[in-house]
Short mmCIF file of C-alpha atoms in Angstrom, two decimals:
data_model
loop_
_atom_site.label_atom_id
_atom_site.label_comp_id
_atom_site.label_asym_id
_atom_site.label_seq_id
_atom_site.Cartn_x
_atom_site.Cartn_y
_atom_site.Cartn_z
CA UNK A 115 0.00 0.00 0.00
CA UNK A 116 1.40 3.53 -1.04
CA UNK A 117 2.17 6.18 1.45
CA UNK A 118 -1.26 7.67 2.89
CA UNK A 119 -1.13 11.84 2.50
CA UNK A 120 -1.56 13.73 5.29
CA UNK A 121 -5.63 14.06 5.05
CA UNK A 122 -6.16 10.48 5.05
CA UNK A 123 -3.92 10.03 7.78
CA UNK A 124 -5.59 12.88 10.04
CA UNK A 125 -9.11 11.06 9.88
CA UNK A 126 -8.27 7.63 9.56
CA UNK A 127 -5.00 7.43 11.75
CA UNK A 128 -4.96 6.42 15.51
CA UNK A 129 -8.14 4.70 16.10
CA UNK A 130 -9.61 2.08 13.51
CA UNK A 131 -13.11 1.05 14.74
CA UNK A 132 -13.36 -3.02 14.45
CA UNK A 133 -16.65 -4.86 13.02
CA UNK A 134 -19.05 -3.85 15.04
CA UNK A 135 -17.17 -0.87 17.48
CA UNK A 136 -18.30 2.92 17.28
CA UNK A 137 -17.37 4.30 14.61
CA UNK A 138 -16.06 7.59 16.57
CA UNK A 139 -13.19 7.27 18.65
CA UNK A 140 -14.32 5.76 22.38
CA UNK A 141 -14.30 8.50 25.37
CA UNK A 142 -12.17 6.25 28.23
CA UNK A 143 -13.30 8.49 31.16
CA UNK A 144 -11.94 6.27 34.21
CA UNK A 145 -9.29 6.71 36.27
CA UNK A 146 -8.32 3.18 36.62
CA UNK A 147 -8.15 -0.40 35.13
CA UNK A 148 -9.76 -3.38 36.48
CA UNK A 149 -7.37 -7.09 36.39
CA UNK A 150 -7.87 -10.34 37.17
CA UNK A 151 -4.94 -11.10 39.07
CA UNK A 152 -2.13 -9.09 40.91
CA UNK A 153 -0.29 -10.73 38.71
CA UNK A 154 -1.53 -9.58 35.57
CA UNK A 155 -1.31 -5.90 37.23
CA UNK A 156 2.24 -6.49 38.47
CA UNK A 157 3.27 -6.91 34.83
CA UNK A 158 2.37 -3.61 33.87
CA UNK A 159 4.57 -2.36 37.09
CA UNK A 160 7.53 -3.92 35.63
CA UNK A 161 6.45 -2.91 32.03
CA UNK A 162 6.42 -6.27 30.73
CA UNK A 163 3.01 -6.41 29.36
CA UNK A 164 0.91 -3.76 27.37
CA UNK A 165 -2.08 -2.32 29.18
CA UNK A 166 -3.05 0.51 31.75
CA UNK A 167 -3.49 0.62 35.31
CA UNK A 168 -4.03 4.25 36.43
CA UNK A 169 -4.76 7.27 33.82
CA UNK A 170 -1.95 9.35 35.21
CA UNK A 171 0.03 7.50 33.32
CA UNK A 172 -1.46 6.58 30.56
CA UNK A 173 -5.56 6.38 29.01
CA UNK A 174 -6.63 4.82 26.20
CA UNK A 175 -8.05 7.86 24.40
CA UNK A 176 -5.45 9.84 25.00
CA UNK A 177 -2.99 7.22 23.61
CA UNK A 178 -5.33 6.46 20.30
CA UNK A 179 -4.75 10.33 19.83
CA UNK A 180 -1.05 10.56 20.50
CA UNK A 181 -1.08 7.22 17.92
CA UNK A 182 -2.64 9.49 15.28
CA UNK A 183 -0.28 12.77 15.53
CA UNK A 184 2.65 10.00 15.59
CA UNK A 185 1.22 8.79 12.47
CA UNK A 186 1.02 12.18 11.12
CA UNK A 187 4.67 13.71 11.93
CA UNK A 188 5.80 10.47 10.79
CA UNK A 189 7.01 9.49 14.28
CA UNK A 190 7.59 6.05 15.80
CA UNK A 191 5.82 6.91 19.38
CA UNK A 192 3.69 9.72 20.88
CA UNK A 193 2.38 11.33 24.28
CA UNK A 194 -0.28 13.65 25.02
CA UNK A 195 0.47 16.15 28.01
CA UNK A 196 -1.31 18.51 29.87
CA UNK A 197 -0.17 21.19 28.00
CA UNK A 198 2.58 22.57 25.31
CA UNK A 199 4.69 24.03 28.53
CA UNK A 200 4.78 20.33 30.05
CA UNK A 201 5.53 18.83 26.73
CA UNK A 202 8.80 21.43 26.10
CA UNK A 203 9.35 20.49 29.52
CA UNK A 204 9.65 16.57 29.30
CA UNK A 205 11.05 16.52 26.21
CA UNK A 206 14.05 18.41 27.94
CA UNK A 207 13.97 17.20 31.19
CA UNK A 208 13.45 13.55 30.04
CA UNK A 209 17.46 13.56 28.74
CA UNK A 210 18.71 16.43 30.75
CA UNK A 211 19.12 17.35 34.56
CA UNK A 212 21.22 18.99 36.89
CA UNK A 213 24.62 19.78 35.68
CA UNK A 214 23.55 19.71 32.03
CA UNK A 215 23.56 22.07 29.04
CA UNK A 216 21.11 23.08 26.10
CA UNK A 217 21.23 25.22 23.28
CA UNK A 218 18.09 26.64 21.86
CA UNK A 219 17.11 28.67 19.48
CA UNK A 220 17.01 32.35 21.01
CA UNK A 221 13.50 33.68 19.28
CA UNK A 222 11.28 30.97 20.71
CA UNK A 223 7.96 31.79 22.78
CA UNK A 224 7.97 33.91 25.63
CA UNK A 225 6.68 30.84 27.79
CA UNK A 226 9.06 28.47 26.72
CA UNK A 227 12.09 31.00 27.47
CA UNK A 228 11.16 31.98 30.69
CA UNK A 229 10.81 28.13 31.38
CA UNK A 230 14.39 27.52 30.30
CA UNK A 231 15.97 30.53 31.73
CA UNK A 232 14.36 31.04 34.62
CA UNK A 233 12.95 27.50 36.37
CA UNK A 234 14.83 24.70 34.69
CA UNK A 235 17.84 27.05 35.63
CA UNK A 236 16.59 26.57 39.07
CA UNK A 237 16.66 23.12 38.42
CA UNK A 238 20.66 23.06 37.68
CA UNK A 239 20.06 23.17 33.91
CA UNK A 240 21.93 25.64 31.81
CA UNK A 241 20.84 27.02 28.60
CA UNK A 242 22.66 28.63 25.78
CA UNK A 243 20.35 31.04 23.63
CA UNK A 244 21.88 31.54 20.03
CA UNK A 245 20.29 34.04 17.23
CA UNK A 246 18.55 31.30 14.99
CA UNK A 247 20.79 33.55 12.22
CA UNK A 248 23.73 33.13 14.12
CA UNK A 249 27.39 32.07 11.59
CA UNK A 250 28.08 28.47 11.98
CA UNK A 251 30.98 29.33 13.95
CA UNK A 252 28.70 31.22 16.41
CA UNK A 253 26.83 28.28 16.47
CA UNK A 254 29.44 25.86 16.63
CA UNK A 255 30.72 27.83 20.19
CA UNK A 256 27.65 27.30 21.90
CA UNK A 257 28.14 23.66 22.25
CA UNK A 258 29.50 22.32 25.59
CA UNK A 259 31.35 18.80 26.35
CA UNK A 260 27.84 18.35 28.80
CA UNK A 261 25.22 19.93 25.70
CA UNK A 262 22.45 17.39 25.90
CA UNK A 263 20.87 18.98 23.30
CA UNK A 264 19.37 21.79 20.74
CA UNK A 265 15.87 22.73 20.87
CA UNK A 266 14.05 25.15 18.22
CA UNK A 267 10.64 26.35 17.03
CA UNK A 268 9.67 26.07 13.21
CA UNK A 269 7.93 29.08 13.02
CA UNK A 270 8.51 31.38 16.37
CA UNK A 271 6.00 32.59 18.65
CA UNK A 272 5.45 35.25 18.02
CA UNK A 273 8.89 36.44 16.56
CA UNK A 274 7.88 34.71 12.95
CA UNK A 275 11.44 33.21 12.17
CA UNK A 276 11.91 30.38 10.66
CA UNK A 277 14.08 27.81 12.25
CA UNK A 278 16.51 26.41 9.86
CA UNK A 279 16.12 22.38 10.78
CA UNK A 280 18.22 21.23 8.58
CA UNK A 281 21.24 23.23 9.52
CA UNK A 282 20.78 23.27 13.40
CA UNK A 283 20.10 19.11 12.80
CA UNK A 284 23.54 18.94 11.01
CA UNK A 285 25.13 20.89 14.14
CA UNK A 286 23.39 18.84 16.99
CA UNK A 287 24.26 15.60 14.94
CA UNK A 288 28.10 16.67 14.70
CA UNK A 289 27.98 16.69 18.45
CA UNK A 290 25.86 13.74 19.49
CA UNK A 291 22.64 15.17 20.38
CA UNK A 292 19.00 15.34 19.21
CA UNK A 293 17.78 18.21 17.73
CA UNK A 294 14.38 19.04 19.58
CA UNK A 295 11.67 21.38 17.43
CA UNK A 296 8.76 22.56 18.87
CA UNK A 297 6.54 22.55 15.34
CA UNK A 298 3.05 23.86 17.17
CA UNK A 299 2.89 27.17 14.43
CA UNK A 300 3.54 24.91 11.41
CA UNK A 301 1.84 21.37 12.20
CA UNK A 302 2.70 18.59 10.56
CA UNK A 303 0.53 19.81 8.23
CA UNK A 304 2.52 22.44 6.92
CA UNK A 305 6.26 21.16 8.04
CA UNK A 306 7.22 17.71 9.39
CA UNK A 307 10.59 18.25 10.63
CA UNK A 308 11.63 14.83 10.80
CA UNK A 309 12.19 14.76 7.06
CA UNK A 310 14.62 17.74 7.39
CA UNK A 311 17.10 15.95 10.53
CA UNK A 312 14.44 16.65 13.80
CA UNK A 313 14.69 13.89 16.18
CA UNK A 314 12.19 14.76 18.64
CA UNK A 315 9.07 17.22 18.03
CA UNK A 316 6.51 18.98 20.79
CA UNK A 317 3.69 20.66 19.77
CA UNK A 318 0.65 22.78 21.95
CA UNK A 319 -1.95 21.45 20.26
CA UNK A 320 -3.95 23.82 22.14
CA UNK A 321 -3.56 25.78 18.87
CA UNK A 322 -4.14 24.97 15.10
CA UNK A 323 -4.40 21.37 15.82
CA UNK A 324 -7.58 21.17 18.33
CA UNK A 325 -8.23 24.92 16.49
CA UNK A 326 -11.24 25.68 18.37
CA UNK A 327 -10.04 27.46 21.61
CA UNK A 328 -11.46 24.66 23.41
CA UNK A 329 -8.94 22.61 25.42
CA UNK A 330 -5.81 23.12 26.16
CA UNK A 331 -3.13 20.12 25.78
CA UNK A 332 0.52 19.41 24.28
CA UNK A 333 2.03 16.62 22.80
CA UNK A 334 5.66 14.68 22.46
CA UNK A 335 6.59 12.95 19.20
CA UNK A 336 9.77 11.07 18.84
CA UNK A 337 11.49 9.93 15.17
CA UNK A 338 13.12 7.21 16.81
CA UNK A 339 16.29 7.90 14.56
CA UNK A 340 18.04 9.11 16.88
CA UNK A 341 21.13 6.42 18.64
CA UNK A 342 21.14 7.09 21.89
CA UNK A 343 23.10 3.68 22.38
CA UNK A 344 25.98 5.62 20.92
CA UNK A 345 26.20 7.60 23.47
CA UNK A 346 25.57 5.79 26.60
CA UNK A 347 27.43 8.00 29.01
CA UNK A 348 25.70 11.19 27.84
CA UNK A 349 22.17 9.41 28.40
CA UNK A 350 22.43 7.27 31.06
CA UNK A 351 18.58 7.92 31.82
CA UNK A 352 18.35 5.56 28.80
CA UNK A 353 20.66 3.41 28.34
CA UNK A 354 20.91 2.36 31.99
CA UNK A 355 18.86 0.12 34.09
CA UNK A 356 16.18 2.29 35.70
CA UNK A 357 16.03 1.39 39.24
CA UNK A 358 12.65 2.81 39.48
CA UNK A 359 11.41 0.32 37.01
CA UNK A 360 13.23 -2.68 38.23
CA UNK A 361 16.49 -2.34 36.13
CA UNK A 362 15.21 -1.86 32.50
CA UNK A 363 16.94 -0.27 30.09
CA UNK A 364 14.58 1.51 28.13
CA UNK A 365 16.79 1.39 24.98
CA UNK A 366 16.95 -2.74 25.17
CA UNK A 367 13.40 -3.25 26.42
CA UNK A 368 11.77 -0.89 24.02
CA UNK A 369 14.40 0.10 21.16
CA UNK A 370 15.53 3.41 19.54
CA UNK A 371 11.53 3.80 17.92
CA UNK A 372 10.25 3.66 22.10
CA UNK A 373 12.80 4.42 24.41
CA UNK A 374 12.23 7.72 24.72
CA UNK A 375 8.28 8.19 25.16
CA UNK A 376 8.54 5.53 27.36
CA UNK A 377 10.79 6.66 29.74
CA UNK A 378 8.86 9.69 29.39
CA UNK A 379 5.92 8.39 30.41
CA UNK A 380 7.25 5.72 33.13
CA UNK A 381 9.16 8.33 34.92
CA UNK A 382 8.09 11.99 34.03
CA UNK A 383 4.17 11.47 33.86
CA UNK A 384 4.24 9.26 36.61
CA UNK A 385 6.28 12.16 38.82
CA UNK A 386 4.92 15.58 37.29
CA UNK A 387 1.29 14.50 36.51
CA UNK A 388 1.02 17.06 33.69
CA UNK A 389 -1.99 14.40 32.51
CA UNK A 390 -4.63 15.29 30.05
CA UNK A 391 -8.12 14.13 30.17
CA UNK A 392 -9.70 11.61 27.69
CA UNK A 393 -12.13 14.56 26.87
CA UNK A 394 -9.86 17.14 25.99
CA UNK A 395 -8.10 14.56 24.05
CA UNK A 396 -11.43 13.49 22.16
CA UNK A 397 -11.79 17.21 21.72
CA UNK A 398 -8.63 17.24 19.80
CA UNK A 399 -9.45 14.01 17.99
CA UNK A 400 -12.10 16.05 16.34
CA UNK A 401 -9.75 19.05 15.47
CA UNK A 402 -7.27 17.15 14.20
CA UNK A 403 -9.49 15.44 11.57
CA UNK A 404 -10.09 18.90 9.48
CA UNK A 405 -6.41 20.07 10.61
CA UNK A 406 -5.50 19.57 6.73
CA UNK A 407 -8.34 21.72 5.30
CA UNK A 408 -8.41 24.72 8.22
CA UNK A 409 -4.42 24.77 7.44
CA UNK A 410 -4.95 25.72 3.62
CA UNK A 411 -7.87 28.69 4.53
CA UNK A 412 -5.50 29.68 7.59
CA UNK A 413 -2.59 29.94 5.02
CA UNK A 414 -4.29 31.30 2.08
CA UNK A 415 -6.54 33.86 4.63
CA UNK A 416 -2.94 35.08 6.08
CA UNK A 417 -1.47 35.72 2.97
CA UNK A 418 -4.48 37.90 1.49
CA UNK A 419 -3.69 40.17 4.51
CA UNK A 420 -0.10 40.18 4.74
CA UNK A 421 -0.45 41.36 1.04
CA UNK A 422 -3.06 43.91 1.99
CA UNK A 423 -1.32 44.99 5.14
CA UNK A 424 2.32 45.67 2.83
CA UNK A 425 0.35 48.34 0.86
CA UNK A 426 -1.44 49.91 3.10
CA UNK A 427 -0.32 53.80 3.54
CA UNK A 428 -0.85 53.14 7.20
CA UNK A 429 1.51 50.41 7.99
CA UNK A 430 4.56 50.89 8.95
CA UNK A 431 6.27 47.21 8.29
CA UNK A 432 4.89 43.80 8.39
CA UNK A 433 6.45 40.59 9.07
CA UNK A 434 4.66 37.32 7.08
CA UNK A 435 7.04 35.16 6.06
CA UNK A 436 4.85 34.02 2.71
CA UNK A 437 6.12 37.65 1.82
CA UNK A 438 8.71 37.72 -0.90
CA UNK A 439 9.88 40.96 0.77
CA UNK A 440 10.46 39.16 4.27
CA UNK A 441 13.93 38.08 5.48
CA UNK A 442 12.48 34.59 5.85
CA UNK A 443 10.62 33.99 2.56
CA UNK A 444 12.98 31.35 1.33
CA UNK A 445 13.16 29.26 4.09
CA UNK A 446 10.03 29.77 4.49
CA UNK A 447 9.65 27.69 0.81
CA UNK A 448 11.37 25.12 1.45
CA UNK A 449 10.44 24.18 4.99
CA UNK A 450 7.06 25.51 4.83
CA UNK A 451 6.05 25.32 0.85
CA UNK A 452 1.94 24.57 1.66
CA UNK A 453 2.10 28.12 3.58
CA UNK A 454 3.79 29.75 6.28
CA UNK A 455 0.84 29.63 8.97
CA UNK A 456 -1.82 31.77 9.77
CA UNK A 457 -0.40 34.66 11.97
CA UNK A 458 0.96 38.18 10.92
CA UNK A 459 2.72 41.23 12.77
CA UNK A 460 2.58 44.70 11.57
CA UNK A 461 3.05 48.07 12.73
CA UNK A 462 0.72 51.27 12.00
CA UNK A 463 1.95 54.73 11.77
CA UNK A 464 1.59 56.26 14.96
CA UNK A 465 2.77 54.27 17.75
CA UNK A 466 1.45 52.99 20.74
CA UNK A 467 -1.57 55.30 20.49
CA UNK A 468 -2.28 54.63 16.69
CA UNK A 469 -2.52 51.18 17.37
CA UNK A 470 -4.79 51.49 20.42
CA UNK A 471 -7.24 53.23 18.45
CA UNK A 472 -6.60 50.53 15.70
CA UNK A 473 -7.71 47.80 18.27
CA UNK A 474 -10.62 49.69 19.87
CA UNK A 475 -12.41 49.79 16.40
CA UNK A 476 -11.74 45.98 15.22
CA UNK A 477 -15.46 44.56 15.27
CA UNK A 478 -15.23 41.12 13.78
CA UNK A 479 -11.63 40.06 15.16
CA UNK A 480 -11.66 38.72 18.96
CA UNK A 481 -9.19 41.01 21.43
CA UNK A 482 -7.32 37.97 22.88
CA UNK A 483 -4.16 35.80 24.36
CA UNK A 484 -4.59 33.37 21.96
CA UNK A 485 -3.33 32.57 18.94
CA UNK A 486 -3.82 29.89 15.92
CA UNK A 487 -7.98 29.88 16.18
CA UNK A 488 -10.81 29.23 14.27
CA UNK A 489 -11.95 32.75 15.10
CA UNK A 490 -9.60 35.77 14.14
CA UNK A 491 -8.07 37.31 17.19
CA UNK A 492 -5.77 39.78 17.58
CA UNK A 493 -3.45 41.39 19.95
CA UNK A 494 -1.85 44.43 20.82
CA UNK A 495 0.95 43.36 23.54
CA UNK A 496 2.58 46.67 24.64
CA UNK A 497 -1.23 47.77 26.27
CA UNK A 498 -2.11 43.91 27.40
CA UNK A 499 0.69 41.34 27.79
CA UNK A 500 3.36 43.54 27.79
CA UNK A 501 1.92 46.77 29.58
CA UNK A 502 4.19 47.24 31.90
CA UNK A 503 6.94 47.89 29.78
CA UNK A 504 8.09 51.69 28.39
CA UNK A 505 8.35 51.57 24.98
CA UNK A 506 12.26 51.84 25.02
CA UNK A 507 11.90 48.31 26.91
CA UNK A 508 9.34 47.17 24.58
CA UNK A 509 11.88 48.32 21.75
CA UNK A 510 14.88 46.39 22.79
CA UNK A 511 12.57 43.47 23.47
CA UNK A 512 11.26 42.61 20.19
CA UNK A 513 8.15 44.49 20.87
CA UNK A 514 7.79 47.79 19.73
CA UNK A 515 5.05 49.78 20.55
CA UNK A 516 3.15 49.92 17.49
CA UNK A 517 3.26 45.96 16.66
CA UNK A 518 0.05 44.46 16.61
CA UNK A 519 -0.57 40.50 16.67
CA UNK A 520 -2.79 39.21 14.03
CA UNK A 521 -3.90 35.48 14.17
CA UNK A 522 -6.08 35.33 10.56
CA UNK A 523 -9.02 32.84 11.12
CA UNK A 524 -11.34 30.95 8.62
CA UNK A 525 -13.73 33.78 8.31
CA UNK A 526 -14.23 34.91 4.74
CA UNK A 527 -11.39 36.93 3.82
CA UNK A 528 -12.87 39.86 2.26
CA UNK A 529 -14.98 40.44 5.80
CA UNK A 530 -11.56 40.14 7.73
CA UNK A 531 -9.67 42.47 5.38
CA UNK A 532 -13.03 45.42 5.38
CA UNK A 533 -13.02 45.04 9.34
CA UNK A 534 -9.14 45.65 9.52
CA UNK A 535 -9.47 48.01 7.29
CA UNK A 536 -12.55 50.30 8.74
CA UNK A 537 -10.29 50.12 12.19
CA UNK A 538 -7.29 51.50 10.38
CA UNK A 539 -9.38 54.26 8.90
CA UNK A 540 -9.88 55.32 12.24
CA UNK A 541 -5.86 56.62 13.06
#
């Protein structure tokens, strides 16, 4: 049977209902799992059999889900988590601890930094933040002998840039680590950055891939091409008995395609909690089966007003990376040639106060925090998320006054593009 395309793959992967089983994926709402025998349970505490004994660790739903977005990214093994923080977190923490070194990608989301700089500092972890346009002998000096590994996003929250994969894989590969991408903005709908070198990819599929602003959850896909046996001392979590788990070695027990997700899950999970619930998994199961078709009217929608936007008298710059104009645009083609997501910045003549009155006037896009919706929502950070910053701050930031977050949704295009531009009549 030929490769299935990405469409077929978001309805049909996962869950496959049997002669005579729903048709729609089952809802497992229970905590636990009843067994015959202590026996039979006592094989699942040593991980010997398959199964589930307590949905902290691990539900069926939520499992038939991760199965799917596996199936999609082209990945040997999933997990759902709580959350896209918890999954950036394990995917980390899960080959790195105290004493360690990372280095990421500097233009990542604000979340994610202040997670690596600030807390999993606290935790004895040290990260190295390099310009994603750094030289490659910039690059090259931010490697340690105790790097565990590099960690990226495909297209930045809210920054825009696009991560070059194949590049930062070639450098993370020359030193014997993974190369970690967080690919929430592009979906493996639009980028699956295991065909350009990625080894392990998170996602908060609280964004275009449940794409209803209902639920919030992340997820943890691993290629399973990546040898940690080489390197046994650098991953000992791995390639070590687990005392915790009655001396396996995840890498003999499970191999390189489930080492990883499984340790994950049999330590991490079982530690942190950061558990999501069978419904907000079903809820996702649902978004994930018109992910394909929402990407191409997010893409095309975003383009139209990036396009728009760049000839407007009263914008000052915009940043779209489907823009031939944009410093990204040819990366941009090659990693992200079905279109570069759904989300715009721009500025408006006039500052701070220009784009207040810009906002105030919007009727049919949402005011909001969120980002890669359904709905259009938009975002002015320097009065809202980032109010308490002067605009010299905001300037040296990444934020200027002015900039204004635009999150294009799947309304009809020519509605969005008279409602942005009745507010801009109004500076």
């Amino acid at each position: 049977m030929k490769k299935q395309g990405i469409e077929t793959i978001a309805l049909h992967g996962g869950y496959q209902a049997k002669n005579g089983e729903p048709r729609q994926l089952p809802i497992y709402q229970s905590t636990t799992y009843k067994y015959d025998t202590s026996a039979d349970m006592g094989k699942l505490f040593d991980l010997e059999s398959d199964g589930y004994m307590y949905s902290r660790l691990a539900n069926p739903t939520c499992d038939l889900v991760a199965k799917k977005i596996a199936a999609m990214e082209g990945g040997t093994a999933a997990m759902l988590t709580s959350s896209g923080q918890a999954a950036n977190f394990f995917s980390v923490f899960n080959i790195a601890g105290c004493g360690d070194h990372i280095v990421s990608s500097a233009t990542i989301y604000g979340g994610t930094f202040n997670l690596f700089s600030v807390t999993m500092a606290r935790m004895g972890i040290e990260f190295t933040f390099v310009d994603p346009d750094c030289s490659d002998e910039e690059l090259e000096a931010a490697f340690r002998p105790n790097t565990k590994a590099v960690f990226g996003e495909t297209i930045a929250n809210p920054a825009l840039t696009v991560f070059d994969i194949e590049r930062f894989a070639k450098a993370a590969h020359a030193h014997g680590v993974p190369l970690i991408v967080d690919n929430t903005f592009a979906t493996p709908v639009g980028c699956r950055p295991f065909e350009w070198g990625a080894d392990i990819v998170t996602h908060s599929t609280t964004k275009y891939m449940e794409g209803h602003a209902s639920t919030i959850g992340g997820c943890i896909v691993d290629s399973g091409s990546f040898d940690w046996t080489k390197y046994p001392e650098k991953y000992p979590g791995l390639c070590t008995p687990d005392e915790s788990y009655h001396g396996v070695t995840y890498t003999e027990r499970f191999g390189l395609g489930g080492a990883f997700i499984t340790k994950c899950v049999a330590q991490l999970m079982r530690d942190f909690g950061s558990t999501p619930s069978p419904q907000s998994a079903y809820l996702l199961h649902i978004g994930l089966e018109s992910l394909p078709v929402r990407w191409e009217r997010h893409c095309s929608n975003a383009q139209k007003m990036a396009e728009f936007l760049e000839n407007h008298e009263k914008v000052t710059w915009v940043n779209f990376p489907g823009l031939p104009s944009n410093k990204y645009y040819d990366l941009a083609q090659k990693y992200l040639p079905k279109g570069s997501c759904g989300v715009i910045s721009f500025g408006v003549k006039g500052g701070r106060a220009a784009a207040e009155a810009f906002m105030a006037h919007l009727t049919l896009a949402s005011i909001e925090t969120h980002v890669a919706d359904s709905h259009t929502c938009c975002l002015h950070p320097a009065s809202s998320t980032h109010r308490q910053m002067t605009d010299a701050q905001l300037e040296s930031a990444g934020v200027p006054a002015d900039l204004i977050r635009l999150s294009v949704g799947l309304e009809n295009i020519d509605d969005l593009i008279a409602d942005v531009e009745n507010a801009l009549a109004q500076i």
